[in-house]
mmCIF file of C-alpha atoms in Angstrom:
data_model
loop_
_atom_site.group_PDB
_atom_site.id
_atom_site.type_symbol
_atom_site.label_atom_id
_atom_site.label_comp_id
_atom_site.label_asym_id
_atom_site.label_seq_id
_atom_site.Cartn_x
_atom_site.Cartn_y
_atom_site.Cartn_z
ATOM 1 C CA SER A 231 -41.539 30.754 -59.505
ATOM 2 C CA GLN A 232 -43.726 28.509 -56.823
ATOM 3 C CA GLN A 233 -42.476 25.243 -55.786
ATOM 4 C CA GLY A 234 -44.849 23.928 -53.082
ATOM 5 C CA GLU A 235 -48.910 23.329 -53.904
ATOM 6 C CA GLU A 236 -51.323 22.816 -51.159
ATOM 7 C CA ASP A 237 -54.319 20.405 -51.541
ATOM 8 C CA PRO A 238 -57.080 20.936 -51.048
ATOM 9 C CA GLN A 239 -57.674 24.603 -52.116
ATOM 10 C CA ALA A 240 -60.549 25.137 -49.529
ATOM 11 C CA LEU A 241 -61.674 23.017 -46.714
ATOM 12 C CA SER A 242 -64.739 23.072 -44.830
ATOM 13 C CA ILE A 243 -65.417 21.022 -41.410
ATOM 14 C CA GLN A 244 -67.221 20.739 -38.340
ATOM 15 C CA GLU A 245 -65.738 22.226 -34.920
ATOM 16 C CA GLY A 246 -64.072 18.975 -33.145
ATOM 17 C CA GLU A 247 -63.194 17.238 -36.400
ATOM 18 C CA ASN A 248 -59.453 17.302 -37.619
ATOM 19 C CA ALA A 249 -58.249 18.758 -40.460
ATOM 20 C CA THR A 250 -55.668 17.529 -42.961
ATOM 21 C CA MET A 251 -53.967 19.414 -45.581
ATOM 22 C CA ASN A 252 -51.561 18.176 -48.118
ATOM 23 C CA CYS A 253 -48.341 19.912 -49.939
ATOM 24 C CA SER A 254 -46.358 18.840 -52.799
ATOM 25 C CA TYR A 255 -43.030 20.054 -54.086
ATOM 26 C CA LYS A 256 -40.847 19.904 -56.866
ATOM 27 C CA THR A 257 -37.228 20.178 -56.096
ATOM 28 C CA SER A 258 -35.126 18.483 -52.925
ATOM 29 C CA ILE A 259 -35.388 20.769 -50.117
ATOM 30 C CA ASN A 260 -33.718 21.586 -46.843
ATOM 31 C CA ASN A 261 -36.699 21.955 -45.051
ATOM 32 C CA LEU A 262 -40.457 22.648 -45.343
ATOM 33 C CA GLN A 263 -42.103 25.174 -43.038
ATOM 34 C CA TRP A 264 -46.049 25.313 -42.452
ATOM 35 C CA TYR A 265 -47.502 29.102 -42.148
ATOM 36 C CA ARG A 266 -50.981 30.181 -41.182
ATOM 37 C CA GLN A 267 -52.725 33.499 -42.380
ATOM 38 C CA ASN A 268 -55.681 34.987 -40.714
ATOM 39 C CA SER A 269 -57.897 37.296 -43.311
ATOM 40 C CA GLY A 270 -55.766 39.799 -44.685
ATOM 41 C CA ARG A 271 -52.947 39.508 -41.928
ATOM 42 C CA GLY A 272 -49.468 38.713 -41.813
ATOM 43 C CA LEU A 273 -48.324 34.992 -41.932
ATOM 44 C CA VAL A 274 -47.349 33.252 -38.541
ATOM 45 C CA HIS A 275 -44.793 30.610 -38.554
ATOM 46 C CA LEU A 276 -46.612 27.037 -37.388
ATOM 47 C CA ILE A 277 -43.865 24.535 -37.551
ATOM 48 C CA LEU A 278 -40.627 23.707 -39.527
ATOM 49 C CA ILE A 279 -39.686 20.049 -40.581
ATOM 50 C CA ARG A 280 -36.291 19.270 -41.659
ATOM 51 C CA SER A 281 -35.537 17.126 -44.670
ATOM 52 C CA ASN A 282 -33.991 14.329 -42.256
ATOM 53 C CA GLU A 283 -37.236 14.465 -40.239
ATOM 54 C CA ARG A 284 -40.742 12.463 -40.835
ATOM 55 C CA GLU A 285 -43.016 13.579 -38.344
ATOM 56 C CA LYS A 286 -42.936 16.388 -35.767
ATOM 57 C CA HIS A 287 -45.783 17.722 -33.402
ATOM 58 C CA SER A 288 -46.529 20.862 -31.888
ATOM 59 C CA GLY A 289 -49.909 20.806 -29.848
ATOM 60 C CA ARG A 290 -52.841 20.115 -31.984
ATOM 61 C CA LEU A 291 -50.412 20.291 -34.973
ATOM 62 C CA ARG A 292 -48.590 16.951 -36.578
ATOM 63 C CA VAL A 293 -46.857 17.657 -39.950
ATOM 64 C CA THR A 294 -45.325 14.819 -41.997
ATOM 65 C CA LEU A 295 -42.720 14.811 -44.648
ATOM 66 C CA ASP A 296 -42.322 12.169 -47.194
ATOM 67 C CA THR A 297 -39.115 13.203 -49.408
ATOM 68 C CA SER A 298 -39.352 10.151 -51.375
ATOM 69 C CA LYS A 299 -43.007 11.377 -52.716
ATOM 70 C CA LYS A 300 -41.951 15.251 -52.151
ATOM 71 C CA SER A 301 -45.087 15.628 -50.037
ATOM 72 C CA SER A 302 -45.840 16.784 -46.398
ATOM 73 C CA SER A 303 -49.352 17.287 -44.665
ATOM 74 C CA LEU A 304 -50.344 18.953 -42.108
ATOM 75 C CA LEU A 305 -52.995 17.852 -39.635
ATOM 76 C CA ILE A 306 -55.032 19.773 -36.940
ATOM 77 C CA THR A 307 -56.580 17.727 -34.462
ATOM 78 C CA ALA A 308 -59.820 18.745 -32.835
ATOM 79 C CA SER A 309 -60.309 21.795 -35.043
ATOM 80 C CA ARG A 310 -61.523 25.158 -33.349
ATOM 81 C CA ALA A 311 -63.333 28.122 -35.125
ATOM 82 C CA ALA A 312 -60.556 29.970 -34.364
ATOM 83 C CA ASP A 313 -58.338 27.897 -36.744
ATOM 84 C CA THR A 314 -60.444 29.068 -39.456
ATOM 85 C CA ALA A 315 -57.612 30.551 -41.489
ATOM 86 C CA SER A 316 -55.309 29.983 -44.626
ATOM 87 C CA TYR A 317 -52.974 27.502 -44.319
ATOM 88 C CA PHE A 318 -49.560 27.662 -46.562
ATOM 89 C CA CYS A 319 -46.404 25.408 -46.815
ATOM 90 C CA ALA A 320 -43.196 26.962 -47.744
ATOM 91 C CA THR A 321 -40.146 25.349 -49.088
ATOM 92 C CA ASP A 322 -36.541 26.712 -49.486
ATOM 93 C CA LYS A 323 -34.849 26.891 -52.849
ATOM 94 C CA LEU A 324 -31.181 27.516 -53.638
ATOM 95 C CA SER A 325 -30.971 30.834 -55.698
ATOM 96 C CA GLY A 326 -28.727 31.867 -58.184
ATOM 97 C CA ALA A 327 -26.789 33.776 -55.518
ATOM 98 C CA GLY A 328 -26.235 30.989 -53.705
ATOM 99 C CA SER A 329 -28.678 31.560 -50.767
ATOM 100 C CA TYR A 330 -31.820 29.865 -49.642
ATOM 101 C CA GLN A 331 -34.992 31.797 -50.587
ATOM 102 C CA LEU A 332 -38.397 30.743 -49.334
ATOM 103 C CA THR A 333 -41.391 29.873 -51.861
ATOM 104 C CA PHE A 334 -44.808 29.757 -50.823
ATOM 105 C CA GLY A 335 -47.804 27.591 -52.024
ATOM 106 C CA LYS A 336 -50.952 29.189 -53.036
ATOM 107 C CA GLY A 337 -52.580 27.927 -49.572
ATOM 108 C CA THR A 338 -55.600 25.763 -48.203
ATOM 109 C CA LYS A 339 -58.458 27.956 -46.992
ATOM 110 C CA LEU A 340 -60.071 26.317 -43.820
ATOM 111 C CA SER A 341 -63.226 26.941 -42.344
ATOM 112 C CA VAL A 342 -64.284 25.325 -38.953
ATOM 113 C CA ILE A 343 -67.754 25.531 -38.531
ATOM 114 C CA PRO A 344 -68.952 26.167 -34.849
ATOM 115 C CA GLU B 155 -41.883 43.136 -28.218
ATOM 116 C CA ALA B 156 -40.267 41.159 -31.517
ATOM 117 C CA GLN B 157 -41.858 42.392 -34.598
ATOM 118 C CA VAL B 158 -41.519 43.914 -38.487
ATOM 119 C CA THR B 159 -43.240 46.757 -38.889
ATOM 120 C CA GLN B 160 -44.709 48.263 -42.082
ATOM 121 C CA ASN B 161 -45.926 51.704 -42.985
ATOM 122 C CA PRO B 162 -48.250 52.619 -44.223
ATOM 123 C CA ARG B 163 -50.721 50.034 -43.825
ATOM 124 C CA TYR B 164 -53.107 51.148 -46.362
ATOM 125 C CA LEU B 165 -52.330 53.403 -49.290
ATOM 126 C CA ILE B 166 -54.345 54.743 -52.280
ATOM 127 C CA THR B 167 -52.595 56.454 -54.870
ATOM 128 C CA VAL B 168 -52.209 57.538 -58.381
ATOM 129 C CA THR B 169 -50.161 56.000 -61.555
ATOM 130 C CA GLY B 170 -46.924 57.217 -61.887
ATOM 131 C CA LYS B 171 -46.535 58.872 -58.380
ATOM 132 C CA LYS B 172 -43.493 57.765 -56.472
ATOM 133 C CA LEU B 173 -43.906 55.733 -53.302
ATOM 134 C CA THR B 174 -42.030 53.904 -50.893
ATOM 135 C CA VAL B 175 -43.211 51.381 -47.978
ATOM 136 C CA THR B 176 -41.027 51.194 -45.198
ATOM 137 C CA CYS B 177 -40.135 47.897 -43.251
ATOM 138 C CA SER B 178 -38.493 47.670 -40.031
ATOM 139 C CA GLN B 179 -37.730 44.717 -37.670
ATOM 140 C CA ASN B 180 -35.987 44.788 -34.467
ATOM 141 C CA MET B 181 -34.666 41.465 -33.926
ATOM 142 C CA ASN B 182 -31.178 41.743 -35.484
ATOM 143 C CA HIS B 183 -32.084 39.664 -38.302
ATOM 144 C CA GLU B 184 -29.893 39.704 -41.303
ATOM 145 C CA TYR B 185 -32.328 38.608 -43.930
ATOM 146 C CA MET B 186 -35.116 40.734 -44.856
ATOM 147 C CA SER B 187 -37.430 40.447 -47.856
ATOM 148 C CA TRP B 188 -40.888 41.418 -49.517
ATOM 149 C CA TYR B 189 -43.721 39.663 -50.760
ATOM 150 C CA ARG B 190 -46.672 40.291 -52.650
ATOM 151 C CA GLN B 191 -49.955 38.590 -52.390
ATOM 152 C CA ASP B 192 -52.813 38.476 -55.085
ATOM 153 C CA PRO B 193 -55.968 36.358 -55.125
ATOM 154 C CA GLY B 194 -54.765 32.783 -56.776
ATOM 155 C CA LEU B 195 -51.353 33.721 -56.807
ATOM 156 C CA GLY B 196 -50.071 33.165 -53.328
ATOM 157 C CA LEU B 197 -47.177 34.903 -52.110
ATOM 158 C CA ARG B 198 -44.531 35.749 -54.683
ATOM 159 C CA GLN B 199 -41.197 37.022 -53.666
ATOM 160 C CA ILE B 200 -39.895 40.379 -54.885
ATOM 161 C CA TYR B 201 -36.771 41.221 -53.520
ATOM 162 C CA TYR B 202 -34.805 39.696 -50.730
ATOM 163 C CA SER B 203 -31.530 40.902 -49.013
ATOM 164 C CA MET B 204 -28.956 38.719 -47.079
ATOM 165 C CA ASN B 205 -27.451 41.620 -45.316
ATOM 166 C CA VAL B 206 -26.770 45.173 -45.349
ATOM 167 C CA GLU B 207 -25.896 46.561 -48.636
ATOM 168 C CA VAL B 208 -26.712 42.951 -50.072
ATOM 169 C CA THR B 209 -29.989 42.830 -52.022
ATOM 170 C CA ASP B 210 -31.072 40.405 -54.644
ATOM 171 C CA LYS B 211 -33.951 39.794 -57.156
ATOM 172 C CA GLY B 212 -36.875 37.362 -56.490
ATOM 173 C CA ASP B 213 -39.460 36.210 -58.504
ATOM 174 C CA VAL B 214 -41.443 39.062 -59.505
ATOM 175 C CA PRO B 215 -39.119 42.227 -59.186
ATOM 176 C CA GLU B 216 -40.167 44.542 -62.258
ATOM 177 C CA GLY B 217 -41.196 47.731 -61.517
ATOM 178 C CA TYR B 218 -40.003 47.707 -57.856
ATOM 179 C CA LYS B 219 -36.650 48.765 -56.054
ATOM 180 C CA VAL B 220 -35.133 47.884 -52.830
ATOM 181 C CA SER B 221 -31.970 49.252 -50.384
ATOM 182 C CA ARG B 222 -30.411 48.058 -47.325
ATOM 183 C CA LYS B 223 -28.670 50.525 -45.864
ATOM 184 C CA GLU B 224 -29.132 49.465 -42.196
ATOM 185 C CA LYS B 225 -29.638 46.221 -40.682
ATOM 186 C CA ARG B 226 -33.002 47.078 -39.367
ATOM 187 C CA ASN B 227 -34.953 48.612 -42.445
ATOM 188 C CA PHE B 228 -35.608 47.547 -45.936
ATOM 189 C CA PRO B 229 -37.849 50.135 -47.867
ATOM 190 C CA LEU B 230 -39.871 49.086 -51.112
ATOM 191 C CA ILE B 231 -39.691 51.900 -53.396
ATOM 192 C CA LEU B 232 -42.202 52.155 -56.400
ATOM 193 C CA GLU B 233 -40.997 54.895 -58.486
ATOM 194 C CA SER B 234 -43.893 54.522 -61.041
ATOM 195 C CA PRO B 235 -46.599 52.558 -59.554
ATOM 196 C CA SER B 236 -49.119 51.151 -62.047
ATOM 197 C CA PRO B 237 -52.569 49.418 -61.631
ATOM 198 C CA ASN B 238 -50.930 45.970 -61.638
ATOM 199 C CA GLN B 239 -49.029 46.609 -58.900
ATOM 200 C CA THR B 240 -52.239 46.983 -56.761
ATOM 201 C CA SER B 241 -51.899 44.187 -54.280
ATOM 202 C CA LEU B 242 -51.029 43.285 -50.339
ATOM 203 C CA TYR B 243 -47.652 43.691 -49.801
ATOM 204 C CA PHE B 244 -45.670 41.661 -46.945
ATOM 205 C CA CYS B 245 -42.107 42.585 -45.298
ATOM 206 C CA ALA B 246 -40.651 39.247 -43.687
ATOM 207 C CA SER B 247 -36.976 38.950 -41.801
ATOM 208 C CA SER B 248 -35.295 36.092 -40.681
ATOM 209 C CA PHE B 249 -32.149 35.211 -39.026
ATOM 210 C CA ALA B 250 -30.322 34.000 -41.877
ATOM 211 C CA SER B 251 -31.331 32.943 -44.927
ATOM 212 C CA GLY B 252 -34.573 31.827 -46.381
ATOM 213 C CA THR B 253 -34.304 28.520 -44.859
ATOM 214 C CA TYR B 254 -34.909 29.750 -41.316
ATOM 215 C CA GLU B 255 -38.412 30.643 -39.813
ATOM 216 C CA GLN B 256 -39.680 34.026 -41.341
ATOM 217 C CA TYR B 257 -41.216 36.785 -39.063
ATOM 218 C CA PHE B 258 -43.932 38.592 -41.340
ATOM 219 C CA GLY B 259 -44.863 42.309 -40.996
ATOM 220 C CA PRO B 260 -48.567 43.049 -40.971
ATOM 221 C CA GLY B 261 -49.077 43.749 -44.786
ATOM 222 C CA THR B 262 -49.568 47.173 -46.602
ATOM 223 C CA ARG B 263 -52.450 47.397 -48.645
ATOM 224 C CA LEU B 264 -51.723 49.290 -52.087
ATOM 225 C CA THR B 265 -54.225 50.564 -54.540
ATOM 226 C CA VAL B 266 -53.212 52.299 -57.521
ATOM 227 C CA THR B 267 -55.947 53.786 -59.582
#
């Protein structure tokens, strides 16, 4: 079952603008991760934020986490055409076997227009 | 180069003909998993493995089998494929459980007619 849900489903912006994507989840987590997928290709890990962190930066990426609201946001600043991709949030959940599994949302499809 | 490889990348087959999709990683990762990706449904986990000889069901295991006889390999077996298993499949690995960064393979696009 999916835990994370991204919003919006699709986003179209002009090159140079900022893009913000949101993720909401249902149960408590150890960490939340964001991944990127270029059309039809494998997912690539972007950033991981732990449950005791509120904000994290990596280059043009900024991720925030609000555990009280069970939500996260991914901000891409100064977007480029090459940022066109689908972005997924993933949260870990404790499985019946006592291990943590990663569950993905359905993704936000970002289009950056040159 | 650290990577996860999958073969084949593309496969068209007929209903009921057994097939295996191979997955291999060269990072000495303990955790490996299989996902399927379908339009509008996102990624859903099929099976995962915490280590050699330890496998468990994910969210959509029906119609699939896996084995983990070696640390580096985690094949996905479809004993009797059906058209509803037409999908894009990804293998992934990580250092330990699913709470760690996952490394994904390039995907296998399967069509069952």
